[in-house]
PDB file of C-alpha atoms and ligand atoms in Angstrom:
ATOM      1  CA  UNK O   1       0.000   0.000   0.000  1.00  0.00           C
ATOM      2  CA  UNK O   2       1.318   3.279  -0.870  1.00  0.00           C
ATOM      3  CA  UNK O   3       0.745   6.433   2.082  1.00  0.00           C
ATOM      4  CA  UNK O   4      -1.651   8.797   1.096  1.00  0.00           C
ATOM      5  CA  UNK O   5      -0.390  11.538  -0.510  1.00  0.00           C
ATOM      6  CA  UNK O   6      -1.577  15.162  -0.171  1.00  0.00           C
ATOM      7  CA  UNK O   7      -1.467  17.925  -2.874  1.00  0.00           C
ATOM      8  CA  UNK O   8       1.443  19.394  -1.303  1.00  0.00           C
ATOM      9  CA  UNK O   9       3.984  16.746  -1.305  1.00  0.00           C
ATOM     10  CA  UNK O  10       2.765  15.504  -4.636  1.00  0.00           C
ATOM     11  CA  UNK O  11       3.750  19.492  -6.099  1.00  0.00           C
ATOM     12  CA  UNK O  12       7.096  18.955  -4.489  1.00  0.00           C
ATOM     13  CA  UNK O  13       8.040  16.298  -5.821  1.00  0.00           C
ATOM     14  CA  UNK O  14       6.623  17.703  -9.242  1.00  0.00           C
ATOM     15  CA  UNK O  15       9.242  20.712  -9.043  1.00  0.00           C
ATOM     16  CA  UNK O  16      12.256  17.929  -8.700  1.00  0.00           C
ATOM     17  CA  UNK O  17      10.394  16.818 -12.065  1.00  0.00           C
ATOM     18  CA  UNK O  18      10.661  20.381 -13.653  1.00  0.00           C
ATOM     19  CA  UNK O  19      14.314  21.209 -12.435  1.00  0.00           C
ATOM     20  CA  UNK O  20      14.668  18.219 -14.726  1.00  0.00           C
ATOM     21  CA  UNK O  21      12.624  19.188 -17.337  1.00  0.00           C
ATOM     22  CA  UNK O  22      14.486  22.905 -17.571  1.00  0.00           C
ATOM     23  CA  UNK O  23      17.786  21.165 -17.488  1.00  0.00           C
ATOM     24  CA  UNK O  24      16.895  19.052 -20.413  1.00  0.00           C
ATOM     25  CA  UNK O  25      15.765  22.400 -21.930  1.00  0.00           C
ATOM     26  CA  UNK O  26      18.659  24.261 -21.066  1.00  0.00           C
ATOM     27  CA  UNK O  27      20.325  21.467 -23.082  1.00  0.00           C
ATOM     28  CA  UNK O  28      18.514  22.144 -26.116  1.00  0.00           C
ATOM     29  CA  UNK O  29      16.298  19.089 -25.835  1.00  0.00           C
ATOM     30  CA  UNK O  30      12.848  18.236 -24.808  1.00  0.00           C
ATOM     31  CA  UNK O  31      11.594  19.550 -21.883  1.00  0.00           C
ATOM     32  CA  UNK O  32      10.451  16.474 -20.005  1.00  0.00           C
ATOM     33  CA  UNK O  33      11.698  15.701 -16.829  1.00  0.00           C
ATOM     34  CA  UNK O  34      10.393  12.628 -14.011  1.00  0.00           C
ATOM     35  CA  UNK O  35      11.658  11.785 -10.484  1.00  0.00           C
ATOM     36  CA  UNK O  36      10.936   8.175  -9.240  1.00  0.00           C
ATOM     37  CA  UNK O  37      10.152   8.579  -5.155  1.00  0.00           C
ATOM     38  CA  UNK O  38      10.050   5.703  -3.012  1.00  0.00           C
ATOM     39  CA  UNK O  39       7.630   4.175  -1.051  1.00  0.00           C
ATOM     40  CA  UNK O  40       9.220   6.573   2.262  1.00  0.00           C
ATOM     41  CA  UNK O  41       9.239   9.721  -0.044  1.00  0.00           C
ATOM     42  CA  UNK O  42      13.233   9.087  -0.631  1.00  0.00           C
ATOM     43  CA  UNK O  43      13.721  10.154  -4.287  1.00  0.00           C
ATOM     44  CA  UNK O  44      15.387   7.039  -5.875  1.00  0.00           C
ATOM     45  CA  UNK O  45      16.041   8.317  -9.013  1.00  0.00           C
ATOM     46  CA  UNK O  46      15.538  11.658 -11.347  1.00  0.00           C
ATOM     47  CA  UNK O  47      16.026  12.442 -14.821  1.00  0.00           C
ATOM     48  CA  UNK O  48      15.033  13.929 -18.286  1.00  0.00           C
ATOM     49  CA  UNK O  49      14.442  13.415 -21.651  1.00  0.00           C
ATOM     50  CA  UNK O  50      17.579  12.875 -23.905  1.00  0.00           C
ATOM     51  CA  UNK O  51      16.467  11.978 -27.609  1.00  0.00           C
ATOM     52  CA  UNK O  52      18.411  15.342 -28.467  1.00  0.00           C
ATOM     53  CA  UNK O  53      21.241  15.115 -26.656  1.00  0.00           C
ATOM     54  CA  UNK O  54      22.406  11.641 -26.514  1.00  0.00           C
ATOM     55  CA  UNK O  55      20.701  10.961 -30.064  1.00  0.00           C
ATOM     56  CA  UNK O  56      18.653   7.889 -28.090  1.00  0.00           C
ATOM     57  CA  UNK O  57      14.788   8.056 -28.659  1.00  0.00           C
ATOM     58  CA  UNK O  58      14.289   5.588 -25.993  1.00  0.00           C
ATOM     59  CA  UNK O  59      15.325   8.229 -23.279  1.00  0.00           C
ATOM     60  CA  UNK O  60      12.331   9.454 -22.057  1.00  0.00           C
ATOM     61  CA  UNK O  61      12.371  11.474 -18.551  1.00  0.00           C
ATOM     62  CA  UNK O  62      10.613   8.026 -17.077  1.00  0.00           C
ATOM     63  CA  UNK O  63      12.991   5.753 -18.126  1.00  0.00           C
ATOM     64  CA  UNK O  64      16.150   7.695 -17.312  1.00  0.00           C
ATOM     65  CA  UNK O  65      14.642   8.154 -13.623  1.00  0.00           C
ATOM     66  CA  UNK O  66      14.073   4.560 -13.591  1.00  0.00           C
ATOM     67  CA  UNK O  67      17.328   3.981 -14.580  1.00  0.00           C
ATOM     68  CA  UNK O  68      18.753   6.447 -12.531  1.00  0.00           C
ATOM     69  CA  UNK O  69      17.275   4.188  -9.375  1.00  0.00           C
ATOM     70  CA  UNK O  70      18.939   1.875 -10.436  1.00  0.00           C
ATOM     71  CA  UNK O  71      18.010  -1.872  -9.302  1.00  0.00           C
ATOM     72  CA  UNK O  72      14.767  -2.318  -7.034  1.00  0.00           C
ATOM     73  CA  UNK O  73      13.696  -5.490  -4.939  1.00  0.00           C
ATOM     74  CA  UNK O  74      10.282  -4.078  -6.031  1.00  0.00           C
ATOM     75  CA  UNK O  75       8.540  -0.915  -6.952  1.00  0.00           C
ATOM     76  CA  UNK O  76       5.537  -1.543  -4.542  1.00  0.00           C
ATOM     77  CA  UNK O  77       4.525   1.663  -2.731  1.00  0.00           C
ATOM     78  CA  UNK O  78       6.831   3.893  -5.389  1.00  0.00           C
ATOM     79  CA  UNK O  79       5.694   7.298  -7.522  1.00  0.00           C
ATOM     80  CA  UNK O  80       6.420   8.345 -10.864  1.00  0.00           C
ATOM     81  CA  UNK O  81       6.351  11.756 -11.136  1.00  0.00           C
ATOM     82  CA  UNK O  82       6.265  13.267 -14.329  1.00  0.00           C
ATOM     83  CA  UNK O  83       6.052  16.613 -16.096  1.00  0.00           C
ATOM     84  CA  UNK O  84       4.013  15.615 -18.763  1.00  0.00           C
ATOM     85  CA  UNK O  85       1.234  12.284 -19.211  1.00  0.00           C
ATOM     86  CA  UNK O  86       3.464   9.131 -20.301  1.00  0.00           C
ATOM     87  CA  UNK O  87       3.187   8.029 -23.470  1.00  0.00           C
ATOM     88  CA  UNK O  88       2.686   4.433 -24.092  1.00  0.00           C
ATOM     89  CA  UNK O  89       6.125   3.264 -24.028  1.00  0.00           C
ATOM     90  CA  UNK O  90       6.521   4.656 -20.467  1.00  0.00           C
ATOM     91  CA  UNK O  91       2.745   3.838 -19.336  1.00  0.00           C
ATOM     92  CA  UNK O  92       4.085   0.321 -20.301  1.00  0.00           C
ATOM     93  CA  UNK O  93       7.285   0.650 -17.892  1.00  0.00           C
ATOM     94  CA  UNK O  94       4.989   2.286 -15.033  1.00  0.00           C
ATOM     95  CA  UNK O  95       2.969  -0.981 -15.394  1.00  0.00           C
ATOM     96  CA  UNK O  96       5.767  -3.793 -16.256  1.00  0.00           C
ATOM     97  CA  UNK O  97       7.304  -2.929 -12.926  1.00  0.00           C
ATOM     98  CA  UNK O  98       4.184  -2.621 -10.579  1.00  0.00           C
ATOM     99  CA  UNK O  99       4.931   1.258  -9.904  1.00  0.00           C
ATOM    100  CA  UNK O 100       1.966   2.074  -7.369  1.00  0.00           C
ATOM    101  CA  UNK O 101       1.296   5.676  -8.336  1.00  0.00           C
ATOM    102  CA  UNK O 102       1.738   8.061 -11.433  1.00  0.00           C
ATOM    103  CA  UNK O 103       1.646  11.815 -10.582  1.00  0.00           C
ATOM    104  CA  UNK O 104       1.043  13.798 -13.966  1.00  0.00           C
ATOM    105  CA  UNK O 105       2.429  17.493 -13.877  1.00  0.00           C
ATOM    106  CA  UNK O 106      -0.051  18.022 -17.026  1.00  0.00           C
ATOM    107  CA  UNK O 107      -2.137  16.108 -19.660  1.00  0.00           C
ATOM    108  CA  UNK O 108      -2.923  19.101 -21.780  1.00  0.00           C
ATOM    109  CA  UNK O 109      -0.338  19.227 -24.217  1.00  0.00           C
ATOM    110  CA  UNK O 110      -0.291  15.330 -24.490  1.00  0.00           C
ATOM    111  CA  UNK O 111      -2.522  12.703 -22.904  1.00  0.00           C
ATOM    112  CA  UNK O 112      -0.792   9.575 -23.067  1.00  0.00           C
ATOM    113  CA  UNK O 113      -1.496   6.412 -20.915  1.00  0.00           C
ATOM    114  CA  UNK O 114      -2.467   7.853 -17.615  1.00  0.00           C
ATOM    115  CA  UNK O 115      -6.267   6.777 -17.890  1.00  0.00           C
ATOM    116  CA  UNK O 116      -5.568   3.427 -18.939  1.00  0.00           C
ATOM    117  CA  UNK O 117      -3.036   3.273 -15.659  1.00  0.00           C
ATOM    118  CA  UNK O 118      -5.786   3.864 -13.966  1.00  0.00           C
ATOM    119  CA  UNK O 119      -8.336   1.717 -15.023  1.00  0.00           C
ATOM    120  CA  UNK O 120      -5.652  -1.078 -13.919  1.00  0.00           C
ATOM    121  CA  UNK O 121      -4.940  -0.316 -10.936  1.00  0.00           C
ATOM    122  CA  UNK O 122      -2.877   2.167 -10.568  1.00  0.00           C
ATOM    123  CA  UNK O 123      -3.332   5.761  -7.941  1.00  0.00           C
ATOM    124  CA  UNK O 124      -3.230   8.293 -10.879  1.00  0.00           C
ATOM    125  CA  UNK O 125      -3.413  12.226  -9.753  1.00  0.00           C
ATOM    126  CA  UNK O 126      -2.871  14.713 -12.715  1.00  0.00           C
ATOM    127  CA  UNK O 127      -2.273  18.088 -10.985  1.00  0.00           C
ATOM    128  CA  UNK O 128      -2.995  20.249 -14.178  1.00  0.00           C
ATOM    129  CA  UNK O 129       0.114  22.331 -13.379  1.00  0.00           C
ATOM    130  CA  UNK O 130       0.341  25.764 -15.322  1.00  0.00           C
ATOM    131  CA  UNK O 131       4.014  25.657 -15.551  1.00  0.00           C
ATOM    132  CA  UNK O 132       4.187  22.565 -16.999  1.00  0.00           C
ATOM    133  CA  UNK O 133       1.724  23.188 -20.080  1.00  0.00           C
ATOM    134  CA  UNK O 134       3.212  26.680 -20.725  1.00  0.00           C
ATOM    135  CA  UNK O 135       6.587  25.241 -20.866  1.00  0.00           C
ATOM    136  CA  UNK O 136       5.447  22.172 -23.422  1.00  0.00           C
ATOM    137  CA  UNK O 137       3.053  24.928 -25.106  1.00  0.00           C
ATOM    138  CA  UNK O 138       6.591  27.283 -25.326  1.00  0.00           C
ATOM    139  CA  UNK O 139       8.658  24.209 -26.720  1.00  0.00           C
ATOM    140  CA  UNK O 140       5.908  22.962 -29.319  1.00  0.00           C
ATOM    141  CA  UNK O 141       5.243  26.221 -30.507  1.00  0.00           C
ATOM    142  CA  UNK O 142       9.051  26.768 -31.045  1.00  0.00           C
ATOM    143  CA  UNK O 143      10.277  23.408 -31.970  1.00  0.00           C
ATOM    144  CA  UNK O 144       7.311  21.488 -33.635  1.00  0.00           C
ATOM    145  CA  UNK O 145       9.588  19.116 -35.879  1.00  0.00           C
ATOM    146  CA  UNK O 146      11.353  17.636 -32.272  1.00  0.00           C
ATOM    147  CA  UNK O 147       7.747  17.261 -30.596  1.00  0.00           C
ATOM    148  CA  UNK O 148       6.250  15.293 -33.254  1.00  0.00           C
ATOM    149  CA  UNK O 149       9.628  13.016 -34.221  1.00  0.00           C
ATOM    150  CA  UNK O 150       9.367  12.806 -30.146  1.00  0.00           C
ATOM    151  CA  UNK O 151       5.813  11.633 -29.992  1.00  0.00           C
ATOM    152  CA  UNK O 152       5.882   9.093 -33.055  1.00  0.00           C
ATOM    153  CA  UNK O 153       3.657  11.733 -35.845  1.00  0.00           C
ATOM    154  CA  UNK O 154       5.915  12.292 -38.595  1.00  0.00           C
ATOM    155  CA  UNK O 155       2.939  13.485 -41.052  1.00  0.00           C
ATOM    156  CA  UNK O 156       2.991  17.054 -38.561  1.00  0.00           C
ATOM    157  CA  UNK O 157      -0.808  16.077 -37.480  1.00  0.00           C
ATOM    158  CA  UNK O 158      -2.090  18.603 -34.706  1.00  0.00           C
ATOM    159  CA  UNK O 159      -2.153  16.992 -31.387  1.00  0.00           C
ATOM    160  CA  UNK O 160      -3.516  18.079 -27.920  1.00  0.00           C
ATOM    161  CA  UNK O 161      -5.180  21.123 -27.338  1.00  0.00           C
TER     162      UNK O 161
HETATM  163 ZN1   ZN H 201       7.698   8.242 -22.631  1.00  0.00          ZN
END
């Protein structure tokens, strides 16, 4: 069972997720950063997305905080946080592994897998955080060829809202 978890500490831990996100930024890639927090509220691992930088489309924010952690006996009781809804690929991971809970900084600029984590099971709280849309809103708007190579739409199709 994972400890109830109040709008406060969830926003915390979603501003470890944005440091990450404006680091990956800062590096000229996609803002989209994740922290993976432990069933005690330890953060066990943090990271952002690096198709840009290390030229690696599998390196999502989720997975490079997973990886970050490192090895886990299990992922019982643990959060993903993440700036933006997960796409499929990291809904998947979220599930594989048995994470407990998925906090979603925003689902307006993408909505991924977060409903269907849901509907199996796992605690899903989407805090509909301004910062987090106007910095994916800011990053589409300027880089729309990286956002839709990074989402899987090649043919430029308008997504999200
Ligand atoms: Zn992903």
């Amino acid at each position: 069972m994972t400890v109830p978890l109040d709008e406060e500490t969830a926003r915390s831990w979603l501003a470890l997720a944005v440091e990450e996100a404006r680091a990956g930024r800062d590096e000229g890639g996609i803002p989209i950063g994740a922290v993976l927090v432990g069933r005690d509220g330890a953060v066990l691992g943090r990271g952002h997305n690096r198709r840009v930088q290390d030229g690696d489309p599998s390196v999502h924010g989720e997975t490079a905080a997973f990886r970050d952690a490192g090895r886990q006996r299990s992922y019982r009781g643990t959060t993903m946080v993440t700036t933006l809804s997960p796409c499929w690929y990291c809904s998947g991971l979220v599930r594989q592994f048995g994470i407990s809970r998925l906090v979603v900084g925003e689902a307006r600029t993408f909505s991924g897998g977060h409903d269907w984590l849901a509907e199996h099971g796992v605690e899903v709280v989407v805090l509909d955080d301004p910062g987090c849309a106007g910095m994916m809103a800011e990053f589409v708007a300027a880089h729309p060829d990286l956002w839709f190579e990074d989402i899987g739409e090649d043919d430029g199709a308008e997504v999200g809202a």
